[in-house]
PDB file of C-alpha atoms and ligand atoms in Angstrom:
ATOM      1  CA  MET A   2     110.106  68.783 -69.136  1.00  0.00           C
ATOM      2  CA  ASN A   3     110.326  65.495 -69.701  1.00  0.00           C
ATOM      3  CA  SER A   4     108.907  63.380 -67.631  1.00  0.00           C
ATOM      4  CA  ILE A   5     107.205  63.813 -63.957  1.00  0.00           C
ATOM      5  CA  LYS A   6     109.287  63.256 -61.346  1.00  0.00           C
ATOM      6  CA  ASN A   7     106.348  64.240 -58.619  1.00  0.00           C
ATOM      7  CA  ILE A   8     103.384  66.153 -57.169  1.00  0.00           C
ATOM      8  CA  ASN A   9     104.492  69.249 -57.708  1.00  0.00           C
ATOM      9  CA  ASP A  10     105.135  68.711 -61.709  1.00  0.00           C
ATOM     10  CA  PHE A  11     101.683  68.020 -62.547  1.00  0.00           C
ATOM     11  CA  LYS A  12     100.663  71.820 -61.794  1.00  0.00           C
ATOM     12  CA  LYS A  13     103.281  72.754 -62.835  1.00  0.00           C
ATOM     13  CA  MET A  14     102.624  71.172 -66.333  1.00  0.00           C
ATOM     14  CA  LYS A  15      99.347  72.649 -66.507  1.00  0.00           C
ATOM     15  CA  SER A  16     100.438  75.814 -66.000  1.00  0.00           C
ATOM     16  CA  ALA A  17     102.906  75.404 -68.586  1.00  0.00           C
ATOM     17  CA  GLY A  18     100.775  73.654 -70.771  1.00  0.00           C
ATOM     18  CA  GLU A  19     102.408  71.849 -71.396  1.00  0.00           C
ATOM     19  CA  LYS A  20     100.432  67.829 -72.094  1.00  0.00           C
ATOM     20  CA  ILE A  21     100.334  64.602 -69.602  1.00  0.00           C
ATOM     21  CA  SER A  22     100.516  61.663 -70.989  1.00  0.00           C
ATOM     22  CA  VAL A  23      99.726  58.458 -68.856  1.00  0.00           C
ATOM     23  CA  VAL A  24      98.944  54.975 -69.597  1.00  0.00           C
ATOM     24  CA  THR A  25      97.778  52.062 -67.468  1.00  0.00           C
ATOM     25  CA  CYS A  26     100.542  49.098 -66.762  1.00  0.00           C
ATOM     26  CA  TYR A  27     100.004  46.090 -65.020  1.00  0.00           C
ATOM     27  CA  ASP A  28     103.189  44.329 -64.545  1.00  0.00           C
ATOM     28  CA  TYR A  29     107.244  44.701 -64.704  1.00  0.00           C
ATOM     29  CA  ALA A  30     107.792  43.627 -68.088  1.00  0.00           C
ATOM     30  CA  PHE A  31     105.355  46.262 -69.456  1.00  0.00           C
ATOM     31  CA  ALA A  32     107.074  48.265 -67.025  1.00  0.00           C
ATOM     32  CA  SER A  33     110.774  48.273 -67.392  1.00  0.00           C
ATOM     33  CA  ILE A  34     109.936  48.570 -71.240  1.00  0.00           C
ATOM     34  CA  LEU A  35     107.715  51.826 -70.339  1.00  0.00           C
ATOM     35  CA  SER A  36     110.649  53.273 -68.266  1.00  0.00           C
ATOM     36  CA  ARG A  37     112.574  54.093 -71.379  1.00  0.00           C
ATOM     37  CA  THR A  38     109.967  55.514 -72.274  1.00  0.00           C
ATOM     38  CA  GLU A  39     109.226  59.569 -72.720  1.00  0.00           C
ATOM     39  CA  ILE A  40     105.440  58.444 -70.750  1.00  0.00           C
ATOM     40  CA  ASP A  41     104.749  61.120 -68.247  1.00  0.00           C
ATOM     41  CA  VAL A  42     102.139  58.143 -65.524  1.00  0.00           C
ATOM     42  CA  LEU A  43     102.273  54.571 -65.017  1.00  0.00           C
ATOM     43  CA  LEU A  44      98.625  53.706 -64.049  1.00  0.00           C
ATOM     44  CA  VAL A  45      98.371  50.819 -62.081  1.00  0.00           C
ATOM     45  CA  GLY A  46      94.727  51.052 -63.055  1.00  0.00           C
ATOM     46  CA  ASP A  47      91.822  48.305 -61.635  1.00  0.00           C
ATOM     47  CA  SER A  48      91.500  47.614 -65.721  1.00  0.00           C
ATOM     48  CA  LEU A  49      93.534  45.082 -65.195  1.00  0.00           C
ATOM     49  CA  GLY A  50      90.501  43.299 -64.002  1.00  0.00           C
ATOM     50  CA  ASN A  51      89.508  43.258 -67.087  1.00  0.00           C
ATOM     51  CA  VAL A  52      92.603  42.977 -69.382  1.00  0.00           C
ATOM     52  CA  VAL A  53      94.885  41.085 -66.681  1.00  0.00           C
ATOM     53  CA  ALA A  54      92.504  38.697 -65.157  1.00  0.00           C
ATOM     54  CA  GLY A  55      89.281  38.345 -67.973  1.00  0.00           C
ATOM     55  CA  PHE A  56      86.602  39.755 -65.485  1.00  0.00           C
ATOM     56  CA  GLN A  57      83.662  41.164 -67.261  1.00  0.00           C
ATOM     57  CA  ASN A  58      84.173  44.529 -64.899  1.00  0.00           C
ATOM     58  CA  THR A  59      86.498  46.043 -62.650  1.00  0.00           C
ATOM     59  CA  LEU A  60      84.306  44.833 -59.641  1.00  0.00           C
ATOM     60  CA  PRO A  61      85.689  41.608 -58.629  1.00  0.00           C
ATOM     61  CA  VAL A  62      89.510  43.530 -58.177  1.00  0.00           C
ATOM     62  CA  THR A  63      91.124  42.548 -54.292  1.00  0.00           C
ATOM     63  CA  VAL A  64      93.594  45.378 -52.728  1.00  0.00           C
ATOM     64  CA  ASP A  65      95.772  42.393 -52.475  1.00  0.00           C
ATOM     65  CA  GLN A  66      95.850  41.925 -56.251  1.00  0.00           C
ATOM     66  CA  MET A  67      96.348  45.735 -56.393  1.00  0.00           C
ATOM     67  CA  VAL A  68      99.319  45.792 -53.646  1.00  0.00           C
ATOM     68  CA  TYR A  69     100.903  42.886 -55.574  1.00  0.00           C
ATOM     69  CA  HIS A  70     100.721  44.622 -59.265  1.00  0.00           C
ATOM     70  CA  SER A  71     102.115  47.440 -58.247  1.00  0.00           C
ATOM     71  CA  THR A  72     104.983  46.485 -56.140  1.00  0.00           C
ATOM     72  CA  ILE A  73     105.755  44.620 -59.544  1.00  0.00           C
ATOM     73  CA  VAL A  74     105.658  47.577 -61.458  1.00  0.00           C
ATOM     74  CA  GLN A  75     107.273  49.911 -59.351  1.00  0.00           C
ATOM     75  CA  ARG A  76     110.328  46.989 -59.019  1.00  0.00           C
ATOM     76  CA  GLY A  77     110.374  47.713 -63.452  1.00  0.00           C
ATOM     77  CA  ALA A  78     110.167  51.235 -63.583  1.00  0.00           C
ATOM     78  CA  PRO A  79     111.461  52.685 -59.974  1.00  0.00           C
ATOM     79  CA  GLU A  80     111.452  56.060 -61.323  1.00  0.00           C
ATOM     80  CA  LYS A  81     108.390  56.853 -63.245  1.00  0.00           C
ATOM     81  CA  PHE A  82     106.205  58.830 -60.841  1.00  0.00           C
ATOM     82  CA  ILE A  83     103.078  55.800 -60.368  1.00  0.00           C
ATOM     83  CA  VAL A  84      99.469  55.829 -59.898  1.00  0.00           C
ATOM     84  CA  THR A  85      97.720  53.047 -57.629  1.00  0.00           C
ATOM     85  CA  ASP A  86      93.554  52.684 -58.166  1.00  0.00           C
ATOM     86  CA  MET A  87      92.191  51.844 -55.150  1.00  0.00           C
ATOM     87  CA  PRO A  88      89.393  49.371 -55.999  1.00  0.00           C
ATOM     88  CA  PHE A  89      85.722  48.718 -55.460  1.00  0.00           C
ATOM     89  CA  MET A  90      84.882  48.069 -51.897  1.00  0.00           C
ATOM     90  CA  SER A  91      88.013  49.073 -50.429  1.00  0.00           C
ATOM     91  CA  TYR A  92      87.689  53.007 -49.872  1.00  0.00           C
ATOM     92  CA  GLN A  93      83.318  53.281 -49.952  1.00  0.00           C
ATOM     93  CA  VAL A  94      82.570  51.631 -46.865  1.00  0.00           C
ATOM     94  CA  SER A  95      84.402  53.967 -44.487  1.00  0.00           C
ATOM     95  CA  VAL A  96      87.211  56.517 -44.663  1.00  0.00           C
ATOM     96  CA  GLU A  97      89.069  54.308 -42.062  1.00  0.00           C
ATOM     97  CA  GLU A  98      89.111  51.871 -44.559  1.00  0.00           C
ATOM     98  CA  ALA A  99      89.653  53.935 -46.975  1.00  0.00           C
ATOM     99  CA  LEU A 100      93.056  55.527 -44.900  1.00  0.00           C
ATOM    100  CA  ARG A 101      93.729  51.698 -43.797  1.00  0.00           C
ATOM    101  CA  ASN A 102      94.285  50.494 -47.223  1.00  0.00           C
ATOM    102  CA  ALA A 103      95.635  53.454 -49.095  1.00  0.00           C
ATOM    103  CA  GLY A 104      98.135  52.954 -46.420  1.00  0.00           C
ATOM    104  CA  ARG A 105      98.968  49.441 -47.053  1.00  0.00           C
ATOM    105  CA  ILE A 106      99.008  49.998 -51.011  1.00  0.00           C
ATOM    106  CA  MET A 107     101.691  52.840 -50.608  1.00  0.00           C
ATOM    107  CA  LYS A 108     103.248  51.178 -47.843  1.00  0.00           C
ATOM    108  CA  GLU A 109     103.655  47.696 -49.867  1.00  0.00           C
ATOM    109  CA  SER A 110     103.702  49.011 -53.565  1.00  0.00           C
ATOM    110  CA  GLY A 111     105.913  52.393 -53.189  1.00  0.00           C
ATOM    111  CA  VAL A 112     103.999  53.890 -55.864  1.00  0.00           C
ATOM    112  CA  ASN A 113     104.017  57.525 -55.549  1.00  0.00           C
ATOM    113  CA  ALA A 114      99.777  58.022 -55.553  1.00  0.00           C
ATOM    114  CA  VAL A 115      96.672  56.374 -55.335  1.00  0.00           C
ATOM    115  CA  LYS A 116      93.480  57.210 -57.682  1.00  0.00           C
ATOM    116  CA  LEU A 117      89.290  56.930 -56.191  1.00  0.00           C
ATOM    117  CA  GLU A 118      86.262  57.125 -58.690  1.00  0.00           C
ATOM    118  CA  GLY A 119      83.936  59.259 -57.858  1.00  0.00           C
ATOM    119  CA  GLY A 120      83.061  62.638 -56.483  1.00  0.00           C
ATOM    120  CA  ARG A 121      81.245  64.764 -53.183  1.00  0.00           C
ATOM    121  CA  HIS A 122      80.485  61.749 -51.335  1.00  0.00           C
ATOM    122  CA  PHE A 123      83.587  60.404 -51.298  1.00  0.00           C
ATOM    123  CA  ALA A 124      85.578  63.929 -50.604  1.00  0.00           C
ATOM    124  CA  SER A 125      85.831  63.162 -46.766  1.00  0.00           C
ATOM    125  CA  ALA A 126      87.559  60.073 -47.944  1.00  0.00           C
ATOM    126  CA  ILE A 127      90.058  62.226 -49.826  1.00  0.00           C
ATOM    127  CA  SER A 128      90.352  64.852 -47.255  1.00  0.00           C
ATOM    128  CA  ALA A 129      91.482  61.956 -45.109  1.00  0.00           C
ATOM    129  CA  LEU A 130      93.829  60.853 -47.053  1.00  0.00           C
ATOM    130  CA  VAL A 131      95.313  63.860 -48.389  1.00  0.00           C
ATOM    131  CA  ARG A 132      96.029  64.557 -44.555  1.00  0.00           C
ATOM    132  CA  SER A 133      97.531  61.858 -43.612  1.00  0.00           C
ATOM    133  CA  SER A 134     100.397  62.730 -46.581  1.00  0.00           C
ATOM    134  CA  ILE A 135      98.542  60.221 -49.551  1.00  0.00           C
ATOM    135  CA  PRO A 136      98.777  62.019 -52.991  1.00  0.00           C
ATOM    136  CA  VAL A 137      94.848  61.216 -54.160  1.00  0.00           C
ATOM    137  CA  MET A 138      94.110  61.418 -58.148  1.00  0.00           C
ATOM    138  CA  GLY A 139      89.912  61.894 -58.622  1.00  0.00           C
ATOM    139  CA  HIS A 140      88.344  60.019 -61.657  1.00  0.00           C
ATOM    140  CA  LEU A 141      84.757  61.690 -63.238  1.00  0.00           C
ATOM    141  CA  GLY A 142      82.090  60.672 -65.727  1.00  0.00           C
ATOM    142  CA  LEU A 143      82.456  57.381 -66.354  1.00  0.00           C
ATOM    143  CA  THR A 144      83.562  55.472 -63.558  1.00  0.00           C
ATOM    144  CA  PRO A 145      83.905  51.832 -64.261  1.00  0.00           C
ATOM    145  CA  GLN A 146      83.110  50.659 -60.586  1.00  0.00           C
ATOM    146  CA  SER A 147      79.604  52.391 -60.951  1.00  0.00           C
ATOM    147  CA  VAL A 148      78.866  50.276 -64.041  1.00  0.00           C
ATOM    148  CA  GLN A 149      75.834  47.901 -62.167  1.00  0.00           C
ATOM    149  CA  SER A 150      74.709  51.645 -61.381  1.00  0.00           C
ATOM    150  CA  PHE A 151      74.705  53.205 -64.532  1.00  0.00           C
ATOM    151  CA  GLY A 152      73.616  50.281 -66.329  1.00  0.00           C
ATOM    152  CA  GLY A 153      76.659  50.282 -68.519  1.00  0.00           C
ATOM    153  CA  TYR A 154      79.321  52.030 -70.060  1.00  0.00           C
ATOM    154  CA  HIS A 155      77.757  54.710 -71.593  1.00  0.00           C
ATOM    155  CA  VAL A 156      79.207  58.837 -72.029  1.00  0.00           C
ATOM    156  CA  GLN A 157      77.699  60.933 -68.520  1.00  0.00           C
ATOM    157  CA  GLY A 158      76.787  64.483 -68.712  1.00  0.00           C
ATOM    158  CA  ARG A 159      74.847  65.000 -71.869  1.00  0.00           C
ATOM    159  CA  GLU A 160      71.984  65.944 -69.618  1.00  0.00           C
ATOM    160  CA  GLU A 161      72.114  69.285 -67.849  1.00  0.00           C
ATOM    161  CA  VAL A 162      71.250  67.727 -64.559  1.00  0.00           C
ATOM    162  CA  ARG A 163      74.474  65.521 -64.824  1.00  0.00           C
ATOM    163  CA  ARG A 164      76.293  67.838 -66.180  1.00  0.00           C
ATOM    164  CA  ARG A 165      76.459  70.181 -63.363  1.00  0.00           C
ATOM    165  CA  GLU A 166      76.610  67.118 -60.836  1.00  0.00           C
ATOM    166  CA  ILE A 167      80.057  66.535 -62.447  1.00  0.00           C
ATOM    167  CA  LEU A 168      81.040  69.816 -63.061  1.00  0.00           C
ATOM    168  CA  GLU A 169      80.616  71.355 -59.178  1.00  0.00           C
ATOM    169  CA  ASP A 170      81.946  67.220 -57.942  1.00  0.00           C
ATOM    170  CA  ALA A 171      85.250  67.963 -59.514  1.00  0.00           C
ATOM    171  CA  ARG A 172      85.106  71.540 -58.236  1.00  0.00           C
ATOM    172  CA  ILE A 173      84.619  70.068 -54.637  1.00  0.00           C
ATOM    173  CA  ILE A 174      86.985  66.691 -54.845  1.00  0.00           C
ATOM    174  CA  GLU A 175      89.863  69.521 -56.020  1.00  0.00           C
ATOM    175  CA  ASP A 176      88.886  71.516 -53.204  1.00  0.00           C
ATOM    176  CA  SER A 177      89.518  68.144 -51.316  1.00  0.00           C
ATOM    177  CA  GLY A 178      92.701  68.065 -52.129  1.00  0.00           C
ATOM    178  CA  VAL A 179      93.029  65.576 -55.270  1.00  0.00           C
ATOM    179  CA  PHE A 180      95.955  66.473 -57.907  1.00  0.00           C
ATOM    180  CA  ALA A 181      94.756  66.155 -60.620  1.00  0.00           C
ATOM    181  CA  ILE A 182      91.120  64.236 -62.400  1.00  0.00           C
ATOM    182  CA  VAL A 183      90.714  61.350 -64.859  1.00  0.00           C
ATOM    183  CA  LEU A 184      87.828  62.360 -66.827  1.00  0.00           C
ATOM    184  CA  GLU A 185      86.234  58.917 -68.416  1.00  0.00           C
ATOM    185  CA  MET A 186      83.801  58.942 -71.475  1.00  0.00           C
ATOM    186  CA  VAL A 187      82.643  62.548 -70.754  1.00  0.00           C
ATOM    187  CA  PRO A 188      81.350  64.982 -73.938  1.00  0.00           C
ATOM    188  CA  GLU A 189      84.621  67.134 -75.550  1.00  0.00           C
ATOM    189  CA  GLY A 190      83.105  70.348 -74.354  1.00  0.00           C
ATOM    190  CA  LEU A 191      82.172  69.507 -70.308  1.00  0.00           C
ATOM    191  CA  ALA A 192      85.900  68.249 -70.068  1.00  0.00           C
ATOM    192  CA  ARG A 193      86.972  71.863 -71.426  1.00  0.00           C
ATOM    193  CA  GLU A 194      85.187  73.462 -68.978  1.00  0.00           C
ATOM    194  CA  ILE A 195      85.989  71.794 -66.134  1.00  0.00           C
ATOM    195  CA  THR A 196      89.290  71.707 -67.424  1.00  0.00           C
ATOM    196  CA  ALA A 197      89.866  75.835 -66.968  1.00  0.00           C
ATOM    197  CA  SER A 198      87.673  75.590 -63.468  1.00  0.00           C
ATOM    198  CA  VAL A 199      89.980  73.552 -61.898  1.00  0.00           C
ATOM    199  CA  SER A 200      93.473  74.120 -60.873  1.00  0.00           C
ATOM    200  CA  VAL A 201      94.697  70.838 -61.063  1.00  0.00           C
ATOM    201  CA  PRO A 202      95.601  69.016 -64.045  1.00  0.00           C
ATOM    202  CA  THR A 203      92.218  66.752 -65.975  1.00  0.00           C
ATOM    203  CA  ILE A 204      93.769  64.041 -67.601  1.00  0.00           C
ATOM    204  CA  GLY A 205      91.286  62.537 -70.108  1.00  0.00           C
ATOM    205  CA  ILE A 206      89.544  58.797 -71.987  1.00  0.00           C
ATOM    206  CA  GLY A 207      87.235  59.119 -73.901  1.00  0.00           C
ATOM    207  CA  ALA A 208      87.042  62.921 -72.911  1.00  0.00           C
ATOM    208  CA  GLY A 209      88.166  65.237 -76.049  1.00  0.00           C
ATOM    209  CA  ALA A 210      91.821  66.883 -76.627  1.00  0.00           C
ATOM    210  CA  GLY A 211      90.567  69.694 -73.942  1.00  0.00           C
ATOM    211  CA  CYS A 212      92.349  68.136 -71.009  1.00  0.00           C
ATOM    212  CA  ASP A 213      95.687  68.489 -69.716  1.00  0.00           C
ATOM    213  CA  GLY A 214      96.097  64.877 -70.915  1.00  0.00           C
ATOM    214  CA  GLN A 215      94.912  61.513 -71.298  1.00  0.00           C
ATOM    215  CA  VAL A 216      95.068  58.184 -70.372  1.00  0.00           C
ATOM    216  CA  LEU A 217      94.901  54.819 -72.164  1.00  0.00           C
ATOM    217  CA  VAL A 218      94.872  51.086 -71.345  1.00  0.00           C
ATOM    218  CA  ILE A 219      98.207  49.922 -72.462  1.00  0.00           C
ATOM    219  CA  ASN A 220      96.303  46.698 -73.849  1.00  0.00           C
ATOM    220  CA  ASP A 221      94.037  48.543 -75.722  1.00  0.00           C
ATOM    221  CA  MET A 222      96.839  50.918 -77.504  1.00  0.00           C
ATOM    222  CA  LEU A 223      98.902  48.370 -78.670  1.00  0.00           C
ATOM    223  CA  GLY A 224      96.368  46.250 -80.174  1.00  0.00           C
ATOM    224  CA  MET A 225      96.501  43.308 -77.581  1.00  0.00           C
ATOM    225  CA  ASN A 226      92.846  42.758 -77.721  1.00  0.00           C
ATOM    226  CA  THR A 227      90.111  41.196 -79.488  1.00  0.00           C
ATOM    227  CA  GLY A 228      86.356  41.975 -79.692  1.00  0.00           C
ATOM    228  CA  PHE A 229      85.019  45.756 -79.243  1.00  0.00           C
ATOM    229  CA  THR A 230      87.629  48.522 -79.191  1.00  0.00           C
ATOM    230  CA  PRO A 231      85.992  51.797 -77.786  1.00  0.00           C
ATOM    231  CA  ARG A 232      86.023  55.142 -80.046  1.00  0.00           C
ATOM    232  CA  PHE A 233      88.392  56.680 -77.895  1.00  0.00           C
ATOM    233  CA  VAL A 234      90.771  54.373 -77.894  1.00  0.00           C
ATOM    234  CA  LYS A 235      93.133  54.584 -80.866  1.00  0.00           C
ATOM    235  CA  LYS A 236      95.320  51.941 -81.767  1.00  0.00           C
ATOM    236  CA  TYR A 237      99.095  52.759 -82.189  1.00  0.00           C
ATOM    237  CA  ALA A 238     100.745  48.539 -82.440  1.00  0.00           C
ATOM    238  CA  SER A 239      98.670  45.408 -83.550  1.00  0.00           C
ATOM    239  CA  LEU A 240     100.572  43.177 -81.165  1.00  0.00           C
ATOM    240  CA  ARG A 241      98.368  40.475 -80.667  1.00  0.00           C
ATOM    241  CA  ASN A 242      98.407  39.902 -84.789  1.00  0.00           C
ATOM    242  CA  ASP A 243     102.368  40.570 -84.297  1.00  0.00           C
ATOM    243  CA  ILE A 244     102.011  37.896 -81.397  1.00  0.00           C
ATOM    244  CA  GLU A 245     100.003  35.457 -83.178  1.00  0.00           C
ATOM    245  CA  ALA A 246     102.364  35.451 -85.970  1.00  0.00           C
ATOM    246  CA  ALA A 247     105.346  35.176 -83.838  1.00  0.00           C
ATOM    247  CA  VAL A 248     104.142  32.180 -82.071  1.00  0.00           C
ATOM    248  CA  ASN A 249     102.172  30.424 -84.968  1.00  0.00           C
ATOM    249  CA  THR A 250     106.313  30.354 -86.772  1.00  0.00           C
ATOM    250  CA  TYR A 251     108.205  29.207 -84.178  1.00  0.00           C
ATOM    251  CA  SER A 252     105.558  26.297 -83.917  1.00  0.00           C
ATOM    252  CA  ALA A 253     105.847  25.468 -87.427  1.00  0.00           C
ATOM    253  CA  GLU A 254     109.894  25.392 -86.746  1.00  0.00           C
ATOM    254  CA  VAL A 255     109.749  23.718 -84.540  1.00  0.00           C
ATOM    255  CA  LYS A 256     107.463  21.032 -85.854  1.00  0.00           C
ATOM    256  CA  GLU A 257     109.350  21.171 -88.969  1.00  0.00           C
ATOM    257  CA  GLY A 258     112.921  20.720 -87.142  1.00  0.00           C
ATOM    258  CA  ARG A 259     114.311  24.500 -87.899  1.00  0.00           C
ATOM    259  CA  PHE A 260     114.488  25.181 -84.783  1.00  0.00           C
ATOM    260  CA  PRO A 261     117.040  24.935 -82.742  1.00  0.00           C
ATOM    261  CA  ALA A 262     119.477  25.800 -85.192  1.00  0.00           C
ATOM    262  CA  PRO A 263     123.232  24.887 -84.323  1.00  0.00           C
ATOM    263  CA  GLU A 264     123.398  28.750 -83.052  1.00  0.00           C
ATOM    264  CA  HIS A 265     121.246  27.987 -80.825  1.00  0.00           C
ATOM    265  CA  SER A 266     122.643  24.951 -79.456  1.00  0.00           C
ATOM    266  CA  PHE A 267     125.898  23.764 -77.553  1.00  0.00           C
ATOM    267  CA  GLU A 268     129.156  21.741 -78.109  1.00  0.00           C
TER     268      GLU A 268
HETATM  269  O1  KIV B  29      91.498  51.778 -64.506  1.00  0.00           O
HETATM  270  C1  KIV B  29      92.035  52.171 -65.535  1.00  0.00           C
HETATM  271  O2  KIV B  29      92.646  51.782 -66.391  1.00  0.00           O
HETATM  272  C2  KIV B  29      91.646  53.806 -65.366  1.00  0.00           C
HETATM  273  C3  KIV B  29      91.281  53.827 -66.826  1.00  0.00           C
HETATM  274  C4  KIV B  29      90.921  53.777 -67.453  1.00  0.00           C
HETATM  275  C5  KIV B  29      91.850  55.410 -66.402  1.00  0.00           C
HETATM  276  O3  KIV B  29      90.874  53.448 -64.277  1.00  0.00           O
END
């Protein structure tokens, strides 16, 4: 299969043993580049709070911001299957608010599905969204919207109680109707156990090679960030260095009068 066209393709790819590739995307420019790649799914992650807006975490991100970024991603990659994160406090207060906010994201941006973080406590919200024809991707393990209650970004599920809780949560949200589950920063063994025990695909980030697919934040994988790089990130390019070098060359050429050359000028 070339790329995911609709929600049914997720289970088909799991059954066929085909891995699912997912990357985050936040704007039109990147979406139009990614639309010409083999990537299966674009995720408009609330990680945009960190990588686009420069916040310390994802908590300040709003529904309006997710709608805006989803709209411009959809415009750049209308053929791709696009999932949008429901931001912090857009689905936790009540099932009614979850419905209203997910409905806004779907109606106003034209994406294909939403993603929300959490297990059993959000089972009723997930069921209500699915009943209303809004496809939902789940997200378990290190759920970044809970960073304050976790006390940091730590691997989840090393201790037996938490391990069992995440495993049960995966089965519960599967029963609630999610079409896939992101597993973030859990031990590889736990991710393999979950992957074997649910019928929907698992999409790992820091969860080892046993998941049905993988997701990375695009700015991380393209080497656009400075500072700390999580262990689970592989850098496939060094765009930050390339951009700095290109801009420095341009600036030097402007100052030295070497740009623009005659071919860049009009008669
Ligand atoms: O917001 C995000 O980018 C995510 C991925 C890291 C899974 O949720």
